[in-house]
Coordinates of C-alpha atoms in Angstrom, one line a residue:
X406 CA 110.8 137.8 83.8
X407 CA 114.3 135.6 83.8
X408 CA 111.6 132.4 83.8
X409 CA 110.4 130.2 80.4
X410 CA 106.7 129.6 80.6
X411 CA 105.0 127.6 78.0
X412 CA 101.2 129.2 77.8
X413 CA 98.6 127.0 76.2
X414 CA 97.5 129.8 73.4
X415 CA 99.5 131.5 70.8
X416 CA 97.7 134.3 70.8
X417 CA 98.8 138.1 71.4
X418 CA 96.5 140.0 73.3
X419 CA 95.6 142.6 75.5
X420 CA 93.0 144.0 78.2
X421 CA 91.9 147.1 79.2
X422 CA 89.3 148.6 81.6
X423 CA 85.5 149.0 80.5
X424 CA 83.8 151.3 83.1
X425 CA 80.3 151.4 83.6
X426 CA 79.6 154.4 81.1
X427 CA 80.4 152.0 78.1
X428 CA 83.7 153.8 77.3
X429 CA 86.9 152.4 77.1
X430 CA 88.8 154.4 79.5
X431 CA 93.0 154.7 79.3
X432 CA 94.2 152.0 81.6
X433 CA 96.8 149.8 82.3
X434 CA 97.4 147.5 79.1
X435 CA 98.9 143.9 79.6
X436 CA 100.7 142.0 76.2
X437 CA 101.4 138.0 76.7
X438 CA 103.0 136.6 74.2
X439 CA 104.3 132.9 73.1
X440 CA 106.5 131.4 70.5
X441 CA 105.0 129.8 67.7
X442 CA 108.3 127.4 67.5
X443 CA 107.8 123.5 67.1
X444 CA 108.3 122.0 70.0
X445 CA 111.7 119.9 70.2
X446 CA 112.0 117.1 68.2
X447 CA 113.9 113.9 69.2
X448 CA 115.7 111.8 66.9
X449 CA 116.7 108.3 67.1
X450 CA 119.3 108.6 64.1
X451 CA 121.6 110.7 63.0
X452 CA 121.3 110.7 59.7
X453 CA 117.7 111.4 59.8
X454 CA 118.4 114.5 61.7
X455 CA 120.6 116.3 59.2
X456 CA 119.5 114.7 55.9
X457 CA 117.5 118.0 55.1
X458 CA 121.3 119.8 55.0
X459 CA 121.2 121.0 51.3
X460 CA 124.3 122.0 49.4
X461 CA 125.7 125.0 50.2
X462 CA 124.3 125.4 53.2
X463 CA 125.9 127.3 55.9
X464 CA 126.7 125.1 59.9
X465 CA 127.8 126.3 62.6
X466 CA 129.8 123.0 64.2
X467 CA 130.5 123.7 68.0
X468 CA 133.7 122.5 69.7
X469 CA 137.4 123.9 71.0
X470 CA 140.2 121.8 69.3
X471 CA 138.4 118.0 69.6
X472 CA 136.7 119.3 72.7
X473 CA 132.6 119.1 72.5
X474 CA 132.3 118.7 69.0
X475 CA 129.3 116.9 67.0
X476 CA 130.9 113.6 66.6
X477 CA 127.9 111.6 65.6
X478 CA 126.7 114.4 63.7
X479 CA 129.7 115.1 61.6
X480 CA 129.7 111.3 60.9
X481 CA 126.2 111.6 59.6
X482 CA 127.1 114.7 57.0
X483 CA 129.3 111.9 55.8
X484 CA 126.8 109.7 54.7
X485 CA 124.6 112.5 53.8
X486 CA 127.1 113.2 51.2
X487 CA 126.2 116.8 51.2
X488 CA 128.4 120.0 49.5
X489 CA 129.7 122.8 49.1
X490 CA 129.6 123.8 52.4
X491 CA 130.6 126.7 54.4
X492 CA 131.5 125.5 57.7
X493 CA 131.8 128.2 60.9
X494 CA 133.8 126.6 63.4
X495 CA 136.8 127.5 65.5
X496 CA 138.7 124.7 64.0
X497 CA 138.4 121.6 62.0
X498 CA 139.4 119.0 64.4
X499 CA 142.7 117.0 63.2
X500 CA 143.5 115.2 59.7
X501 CA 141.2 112.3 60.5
X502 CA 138.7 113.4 63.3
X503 CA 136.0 115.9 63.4
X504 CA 135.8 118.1 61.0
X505 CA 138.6 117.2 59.6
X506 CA 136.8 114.2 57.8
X507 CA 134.7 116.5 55.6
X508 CA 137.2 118.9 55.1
X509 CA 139.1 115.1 53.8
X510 CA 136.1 114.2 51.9
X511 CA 135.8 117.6 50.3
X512 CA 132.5 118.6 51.2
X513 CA 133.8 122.0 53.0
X514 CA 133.7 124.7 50.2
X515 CA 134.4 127.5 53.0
X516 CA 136.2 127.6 56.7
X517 CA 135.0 130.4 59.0
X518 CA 137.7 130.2 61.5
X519 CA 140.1 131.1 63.8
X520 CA 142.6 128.6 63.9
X521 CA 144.2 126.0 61.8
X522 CA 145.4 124.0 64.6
X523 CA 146.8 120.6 64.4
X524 CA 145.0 120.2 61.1
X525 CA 147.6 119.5 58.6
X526 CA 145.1 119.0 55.6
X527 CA 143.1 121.9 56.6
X528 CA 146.6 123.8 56.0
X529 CA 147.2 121.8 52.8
X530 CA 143.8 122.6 51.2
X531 CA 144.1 126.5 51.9
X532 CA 147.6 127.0 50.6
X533 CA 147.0 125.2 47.4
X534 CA 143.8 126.7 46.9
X535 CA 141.5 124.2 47.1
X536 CA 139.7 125.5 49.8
X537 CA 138.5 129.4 51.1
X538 CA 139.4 130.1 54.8
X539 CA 138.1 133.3 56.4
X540 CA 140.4 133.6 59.5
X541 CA 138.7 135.9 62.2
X542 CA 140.1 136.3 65.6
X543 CA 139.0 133.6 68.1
X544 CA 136.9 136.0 70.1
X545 CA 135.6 138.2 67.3
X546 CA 134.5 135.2 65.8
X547 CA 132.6 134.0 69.5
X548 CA 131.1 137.7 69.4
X549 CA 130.1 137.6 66.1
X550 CA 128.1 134.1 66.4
X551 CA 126.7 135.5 69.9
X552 CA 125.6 138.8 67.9
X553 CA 123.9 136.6 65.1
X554 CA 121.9 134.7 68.0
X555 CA 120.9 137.9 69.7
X556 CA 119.2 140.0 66.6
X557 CA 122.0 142.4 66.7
X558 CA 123.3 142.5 62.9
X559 CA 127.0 144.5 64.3
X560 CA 129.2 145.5 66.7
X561 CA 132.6 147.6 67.2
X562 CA 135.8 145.9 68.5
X563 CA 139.2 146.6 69.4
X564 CA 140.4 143.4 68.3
X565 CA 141.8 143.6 64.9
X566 CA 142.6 147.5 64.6
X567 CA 145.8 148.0 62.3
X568 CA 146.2 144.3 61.4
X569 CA 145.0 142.6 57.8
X570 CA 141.7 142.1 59.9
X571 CA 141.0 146.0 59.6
X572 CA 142.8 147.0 56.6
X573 CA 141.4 144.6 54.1
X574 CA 143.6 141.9 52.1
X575 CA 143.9 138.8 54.2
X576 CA 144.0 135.9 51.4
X577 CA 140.7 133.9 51.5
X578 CA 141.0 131.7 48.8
X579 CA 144.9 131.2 46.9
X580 CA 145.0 130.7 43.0
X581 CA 147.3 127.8 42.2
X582 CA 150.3 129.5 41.7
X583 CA 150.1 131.4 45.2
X584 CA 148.5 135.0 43.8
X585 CA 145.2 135.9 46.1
X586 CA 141.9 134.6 44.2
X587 CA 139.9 135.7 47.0
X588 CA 140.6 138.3 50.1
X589 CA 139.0 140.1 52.5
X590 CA 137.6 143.6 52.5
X591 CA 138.4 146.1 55.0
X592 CA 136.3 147.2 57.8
X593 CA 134.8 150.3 58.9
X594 CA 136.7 152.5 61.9
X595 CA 135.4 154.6 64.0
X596 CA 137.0 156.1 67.5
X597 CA 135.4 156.0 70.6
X598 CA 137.0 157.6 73.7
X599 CA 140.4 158.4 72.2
X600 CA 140.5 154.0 71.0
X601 CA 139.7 152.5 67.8
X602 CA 137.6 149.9 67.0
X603 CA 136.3 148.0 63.7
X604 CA 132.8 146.6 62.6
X605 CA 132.2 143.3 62.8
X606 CA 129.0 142.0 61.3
X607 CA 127.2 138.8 62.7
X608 CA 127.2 135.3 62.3
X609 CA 124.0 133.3 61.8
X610 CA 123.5 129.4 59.9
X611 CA 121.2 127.7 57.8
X612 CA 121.6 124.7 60.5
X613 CA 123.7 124.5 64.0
X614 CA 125.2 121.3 65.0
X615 CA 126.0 121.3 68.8
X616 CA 127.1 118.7 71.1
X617 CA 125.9 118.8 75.0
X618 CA 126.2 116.3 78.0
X619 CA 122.4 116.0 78.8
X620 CA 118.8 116.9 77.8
X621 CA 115.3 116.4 79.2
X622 CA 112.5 115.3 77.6
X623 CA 111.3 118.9 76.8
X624 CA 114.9 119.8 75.1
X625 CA 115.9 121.9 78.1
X626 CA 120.3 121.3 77.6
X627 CA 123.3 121.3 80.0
X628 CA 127.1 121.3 78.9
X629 CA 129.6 119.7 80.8
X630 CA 132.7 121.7 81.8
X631 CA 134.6 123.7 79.3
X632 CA 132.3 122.1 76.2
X633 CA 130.2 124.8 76.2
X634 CA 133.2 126.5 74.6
X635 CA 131.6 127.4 71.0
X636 CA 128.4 125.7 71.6
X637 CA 126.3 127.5 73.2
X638 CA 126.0 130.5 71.6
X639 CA 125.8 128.6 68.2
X640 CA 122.8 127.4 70.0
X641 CA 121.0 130.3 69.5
X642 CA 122.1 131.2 66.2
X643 CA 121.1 129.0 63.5
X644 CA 117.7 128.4 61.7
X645 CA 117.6 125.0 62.7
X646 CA 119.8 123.9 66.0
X647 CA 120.3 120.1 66.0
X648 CA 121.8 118.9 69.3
X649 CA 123.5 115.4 70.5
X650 CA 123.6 114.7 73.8
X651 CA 125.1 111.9 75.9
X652 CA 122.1 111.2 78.0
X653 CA 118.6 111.9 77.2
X654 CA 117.0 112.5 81.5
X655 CA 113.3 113.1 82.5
X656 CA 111.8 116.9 82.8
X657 CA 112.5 117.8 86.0
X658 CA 115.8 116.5 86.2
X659 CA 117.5 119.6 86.3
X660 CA 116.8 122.6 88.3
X661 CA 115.6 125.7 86.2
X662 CA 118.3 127.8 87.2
X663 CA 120.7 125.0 86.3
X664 CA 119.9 125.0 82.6
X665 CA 122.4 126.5 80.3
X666 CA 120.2 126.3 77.0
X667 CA 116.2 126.8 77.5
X668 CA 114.0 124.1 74.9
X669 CA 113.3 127.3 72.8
X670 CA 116.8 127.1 71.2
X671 CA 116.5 123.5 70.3
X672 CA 114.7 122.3 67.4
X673 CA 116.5 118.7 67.3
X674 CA 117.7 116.5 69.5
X675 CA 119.3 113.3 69.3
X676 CA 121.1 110.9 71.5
X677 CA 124.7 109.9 70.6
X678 CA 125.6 106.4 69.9
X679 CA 129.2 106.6 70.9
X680 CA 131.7 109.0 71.3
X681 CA 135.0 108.5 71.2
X682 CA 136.3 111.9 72.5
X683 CA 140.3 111.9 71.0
X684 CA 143.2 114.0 72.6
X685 CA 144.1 116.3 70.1
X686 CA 147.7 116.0 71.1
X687 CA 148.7 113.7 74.0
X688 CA 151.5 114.4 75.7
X689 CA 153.2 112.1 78.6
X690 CA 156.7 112.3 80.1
X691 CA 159.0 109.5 79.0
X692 CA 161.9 108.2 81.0
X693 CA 164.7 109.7 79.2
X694 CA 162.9 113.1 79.2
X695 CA 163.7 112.9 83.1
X696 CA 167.1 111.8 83.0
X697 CA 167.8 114.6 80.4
X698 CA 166.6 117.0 83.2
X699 CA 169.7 116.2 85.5
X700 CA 172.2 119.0 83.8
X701 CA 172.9 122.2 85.1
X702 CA 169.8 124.7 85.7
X703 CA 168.9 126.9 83.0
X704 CA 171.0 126.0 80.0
X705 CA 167.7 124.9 78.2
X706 CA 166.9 128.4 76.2
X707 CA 162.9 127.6 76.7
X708 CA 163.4 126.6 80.5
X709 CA 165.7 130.0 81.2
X710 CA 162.6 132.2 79.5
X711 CA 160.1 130.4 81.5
X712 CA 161.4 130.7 84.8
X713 CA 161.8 134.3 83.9
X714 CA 158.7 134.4 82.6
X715 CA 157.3 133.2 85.9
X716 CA 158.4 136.5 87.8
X717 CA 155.8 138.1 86.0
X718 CA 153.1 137.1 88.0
X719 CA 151.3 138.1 91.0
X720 CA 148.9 136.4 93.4
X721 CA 145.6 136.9 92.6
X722 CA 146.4 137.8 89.0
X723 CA 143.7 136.5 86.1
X724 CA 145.0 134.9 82.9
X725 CA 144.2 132.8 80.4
X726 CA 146.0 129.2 80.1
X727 CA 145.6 125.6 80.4
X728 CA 145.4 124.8 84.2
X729 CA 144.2 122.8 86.8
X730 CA 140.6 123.5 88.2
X731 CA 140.4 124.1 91.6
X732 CA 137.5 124.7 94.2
X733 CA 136.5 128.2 93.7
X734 CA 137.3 127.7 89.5
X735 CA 134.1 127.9 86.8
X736 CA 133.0 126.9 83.5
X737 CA 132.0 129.3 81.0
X738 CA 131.9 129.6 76.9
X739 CA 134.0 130.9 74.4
X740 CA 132.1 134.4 74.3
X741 CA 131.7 134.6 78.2
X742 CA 135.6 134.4 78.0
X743 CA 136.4 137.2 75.5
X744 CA 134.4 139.5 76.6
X745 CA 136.3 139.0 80.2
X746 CA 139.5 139.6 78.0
X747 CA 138.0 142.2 75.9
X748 CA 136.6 144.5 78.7
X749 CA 140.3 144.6 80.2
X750 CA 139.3 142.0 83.0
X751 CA 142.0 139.7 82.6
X752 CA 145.5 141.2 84.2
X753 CA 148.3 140.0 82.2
X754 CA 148.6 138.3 78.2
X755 CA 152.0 136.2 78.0
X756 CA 152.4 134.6 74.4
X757 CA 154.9 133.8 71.5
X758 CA 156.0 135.9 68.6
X759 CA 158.1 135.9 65.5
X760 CA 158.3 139.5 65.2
X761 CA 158.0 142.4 67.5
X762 CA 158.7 146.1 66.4
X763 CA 160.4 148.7 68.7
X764 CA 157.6 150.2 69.6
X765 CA 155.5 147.2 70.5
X766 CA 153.9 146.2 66.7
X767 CA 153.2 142.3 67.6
X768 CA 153.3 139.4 64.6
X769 CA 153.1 136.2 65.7
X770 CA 150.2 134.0 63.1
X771 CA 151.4 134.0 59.6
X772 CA 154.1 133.5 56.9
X773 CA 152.0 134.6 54.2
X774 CA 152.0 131.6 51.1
X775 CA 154.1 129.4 53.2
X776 CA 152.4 128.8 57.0
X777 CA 149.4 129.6 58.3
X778 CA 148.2 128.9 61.5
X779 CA 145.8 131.2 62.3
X780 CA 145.5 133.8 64.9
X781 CA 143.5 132.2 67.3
X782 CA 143.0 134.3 70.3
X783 CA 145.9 136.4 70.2
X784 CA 144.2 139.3 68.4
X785 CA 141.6 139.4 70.8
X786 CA 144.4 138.8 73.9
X787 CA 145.8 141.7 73.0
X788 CA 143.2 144.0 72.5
X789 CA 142.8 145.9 75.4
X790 CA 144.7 148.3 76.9
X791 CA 143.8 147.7 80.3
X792 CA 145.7 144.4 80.3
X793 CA 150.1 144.2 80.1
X794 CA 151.0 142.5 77.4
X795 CA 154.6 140.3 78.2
X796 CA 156.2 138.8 74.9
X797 CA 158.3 135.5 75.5
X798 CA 160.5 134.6 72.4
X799 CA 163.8 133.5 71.5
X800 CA 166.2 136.5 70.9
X801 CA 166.8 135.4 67.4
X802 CA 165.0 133.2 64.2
X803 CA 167.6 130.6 62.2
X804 CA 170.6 132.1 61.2
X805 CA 170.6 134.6 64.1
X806 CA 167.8 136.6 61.9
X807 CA 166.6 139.8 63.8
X808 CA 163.0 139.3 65.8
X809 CA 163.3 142.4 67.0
X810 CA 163.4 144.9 65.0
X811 CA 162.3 148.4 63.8
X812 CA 159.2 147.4 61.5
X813 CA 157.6 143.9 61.1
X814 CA 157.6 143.0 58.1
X815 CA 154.9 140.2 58.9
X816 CA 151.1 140.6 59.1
X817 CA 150.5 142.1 62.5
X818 CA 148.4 140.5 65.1
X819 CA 148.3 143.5 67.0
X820 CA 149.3 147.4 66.9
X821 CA 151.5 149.0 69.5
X822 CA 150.6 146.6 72.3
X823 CA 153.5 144.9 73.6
X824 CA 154.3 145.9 77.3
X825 CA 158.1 143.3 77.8
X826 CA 160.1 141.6 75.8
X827 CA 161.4 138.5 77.5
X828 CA 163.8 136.3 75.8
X829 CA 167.0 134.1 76.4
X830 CA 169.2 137.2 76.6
X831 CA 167.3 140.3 77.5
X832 CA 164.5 141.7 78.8
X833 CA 162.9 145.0 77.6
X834 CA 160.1 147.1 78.4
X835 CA 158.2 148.4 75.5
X836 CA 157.1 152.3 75.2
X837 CA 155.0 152.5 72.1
X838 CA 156.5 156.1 71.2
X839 CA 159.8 156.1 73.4
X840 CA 160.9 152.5 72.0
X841 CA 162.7 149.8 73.7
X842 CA 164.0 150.2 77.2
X843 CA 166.9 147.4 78.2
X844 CA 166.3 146.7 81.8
X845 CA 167.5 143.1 82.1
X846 CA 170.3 140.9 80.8
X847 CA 172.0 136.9 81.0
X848 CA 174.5 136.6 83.2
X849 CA 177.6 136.9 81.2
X850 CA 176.0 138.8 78.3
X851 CA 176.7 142.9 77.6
X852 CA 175.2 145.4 76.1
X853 CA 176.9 145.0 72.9
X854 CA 176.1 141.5 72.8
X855 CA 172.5 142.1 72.8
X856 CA 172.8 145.3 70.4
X857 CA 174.3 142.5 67.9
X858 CA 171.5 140.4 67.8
X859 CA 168.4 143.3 68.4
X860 CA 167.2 144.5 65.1
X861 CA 166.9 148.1 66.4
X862 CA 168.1 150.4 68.5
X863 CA 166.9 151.0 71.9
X864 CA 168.0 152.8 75.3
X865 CA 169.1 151.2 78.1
X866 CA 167.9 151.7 81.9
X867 CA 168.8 154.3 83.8
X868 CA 170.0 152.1 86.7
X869 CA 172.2 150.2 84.9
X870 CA 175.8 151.8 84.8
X871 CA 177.1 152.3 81.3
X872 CA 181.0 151.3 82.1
X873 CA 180.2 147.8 84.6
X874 CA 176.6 147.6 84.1
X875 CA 177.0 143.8 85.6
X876 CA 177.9 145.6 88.8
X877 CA 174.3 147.0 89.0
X878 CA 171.9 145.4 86.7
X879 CA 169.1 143.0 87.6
X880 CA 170.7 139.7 86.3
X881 CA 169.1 136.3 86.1
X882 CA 171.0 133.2 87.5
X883 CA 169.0 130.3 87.2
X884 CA 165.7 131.9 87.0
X885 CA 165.9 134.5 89.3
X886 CA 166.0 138.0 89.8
X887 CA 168.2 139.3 91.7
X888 CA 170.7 142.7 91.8
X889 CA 174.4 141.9 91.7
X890 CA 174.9 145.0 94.4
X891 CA 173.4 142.7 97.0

């Protein structure tokens, strides 16, 4: 049964038939069985909720960048003055929200993370070595918690194979003068159907702090919109789950299909005083922005790859971005979206690099001892070989420095998964054992011109002609493709 029923005994037990004779005879044998968990308790401060947080205890803080996270009960840990934390979150909010404040207040001994975000300090700590940061891939990291939650102690993945994630020496904690104290150990492979994937063990906490929208009075929980993000399977994976909540409603206030956490997750509950619920960074269009707009299409480098960039996509294509929900859109969490990208659901990855190999090696998350911003989703993003992985970057670093190039030489967010290069200049397609293919170029640009600035050699497209390949190449004017023949 999908349904949650509450029976009035504990008890396991079960019943069989007892014919006449005085025999027990081999029957049909029914098991009921109940938890023996507390039932939710409710909270009217915050403080007194989490006070029983010892040092070195391990949270699990739910939230996406300043998105549904704990504020009240991050303020609380605070007070509590509790340390020597290890803290499994996506992020740690900004500098002076969220996490962020105990990360400030140096009561985080550990980060469990994905990314560094817009969290300078977090940044500041790690590098200097005042703090340990285990970066894991955005959706490892959802799995791993989800895994924890579910009894399962492991799982294989994709995400991760030939990067530091798999081989073992990802810094975790820096000395002071920028040798590794601390790194990370390598994972088992194995190979399953001709692909290889890593073990990832699970995630479970001492205590889970969650933020939702709404309770009822038995600790039933709902989430509104994309804050279920990280919080909901952290739910199910801690000891002890303490959850604030907007608005505390009466049982039977929601539907029971409607409920995204069931009471038997929820061991505290507490309704928030205030939230203030920040923009991690706010960005608006200002006057002069506009006017700057007014000069001739596609001399902006970022605009020209863009608009290329667009031509990419198809109607009816899935991807993952920031967008504008429309009727027929859904909500989900962080794990329910993974796995969609994980299982080769999602049709096309576009992102950002600072490398990319000839034959499609992708880095694009650290300068090892100098910036670090974590890989986020990427890993995960480009995981599977079921989805087409496009790459749009600027031809060349500072001081024309190749991006392109035979071998990274940077820590690799992915293995031989790059489908097209698009940048300013060029555009390739990626064969990860024939190499680069040249299909496109700038107006005004030639072959030499790009061989100049690529880092490695590659082959150019059979329907471009050698001696006046502008004569026959798919160029871009303004944005769009077209084939100077016609």
């Amino acid at each position: 049964m999908a349904a949650l029923a509450r029976l009035s005994s504990r008890l396991r037990f079960c019943a069989s038939a007892l014919p006449s004779a005085g025999v027990w005879s081999k029957g049909c044998i029914c098991y009921f069985s109940t938890s023996t968990r507390h039932h939710t308790k409710f909270y009217t401060d915050p403080v007194e909720a989490v006070k029983d947080i010892p040092d070195g205890a391990t949270i699990l803080v739910g939230g996406f960048g300043l998105c549904g996270i704990p504020e009240n009960l991050i303020g609380a840990l605070l007070k509590t003055g509790v340390k020597g934390l290890t803290a499994v979150s996506n992020n740690a909010g900004v500098d002076n929200f969220g996490l962020g404040l105990l990360l400030r207040s140096k009561q985080i001994k550990r980060m469990v993370s994905s990314y560094v975000g817009e969290n300078a300090e977090f940044e500041r700590q790690y590098l200097s070595g005042e703090l340990e940061v285990e970066l894991t891939p955005q959706g490892t990291l959802a799995e791993r918690i989800r895994a924890g939650g579910a009894g399962v102690p492991a799982f294989y993945t994709s995400t991760g194979y030939g990067t530091l994630v798999q081989e073992g020496g990802s810094p975790i904690k820096y000395n002071k003068d920028g040798s590794i104290a601390i790194a990370s150990k390598p994972r088992e492979v194995r190979e399953f159907k001709g692909q290889h994937f890593i073990l990832e063990e699970a995630i479970t906490g001492d205590f889970a702090l969650v933020k939702a929208w709404k309770a009822d009075r038995a600790g039933n929980v709902i989430f509104r919109k994309s804050a279920r993000n990280f919080n909901l399977p952290m739910c199910k994976a801690a000891e002890t789950t303490v959850v604030e909540v907007e608005e505390i409603v009466d049982i039977g206030s929601f539907a029971p299909e409607d409920i995204h956490i069931p009471k038997i997750y929820v061991h505290r509950l507490i309704k928030g005083e205030k939230y203030e619920k920040r923009i991690e960074r706010l960005s608006i269009r200002k006057e002069e922005d506009i006017k700057a707009t007014s000069g001739k299409p596609g001399d902006n480098v970022r605009e020209r790859i863009i608009k290329r960039a667009a031509l990419e996509f198809e109607d009816g294509m899935y991807g993952k971005e920031t967008v504008t929900v429309l009727p027929g859109a859904s909500y989900f969490s962080s794990d329910e979206s993974f796995a969609m990208i994980r299982g080769g659901h999602v049709n096309l990855t576009m992102l950002g690099a600072m490398q990319v190999s000839k034959y499609g090696d992708l880095a694009n998350w650290m300068i090892p001892g100098k910036m670090v911003k974590g890989m986020g989703g990427a890993m995960d993003l480009v995981s599977s070989a079921r989805t087409k992985v496009v790459v749009t970057m600027e031809h060349s670093a500072k001081g024309n420095a190749h991006k392109i190039m035979e071998k990274c030489t940077l820590p690799l967010t992915g293995k031989q998964c790059v489908n097209r290069i698009i940048t300013e200049k060029a555009v390739f397609d990626v064969d990860s054992k024939k190499g680069l293919t040249l299909i496109e170029l700038w107006e005004g640009l030639t072959v030499d011109d790009i061989k100049k600035s690529t880092g490695c050699d590659f082959t150019v497209s059979v329907s471009m002609n050698k001696s006046s390949h502008l004569s026959c190449t798919p160029s871009l004017i303004n944005g769009y493709l077209w084939d100077m023949n016609h």
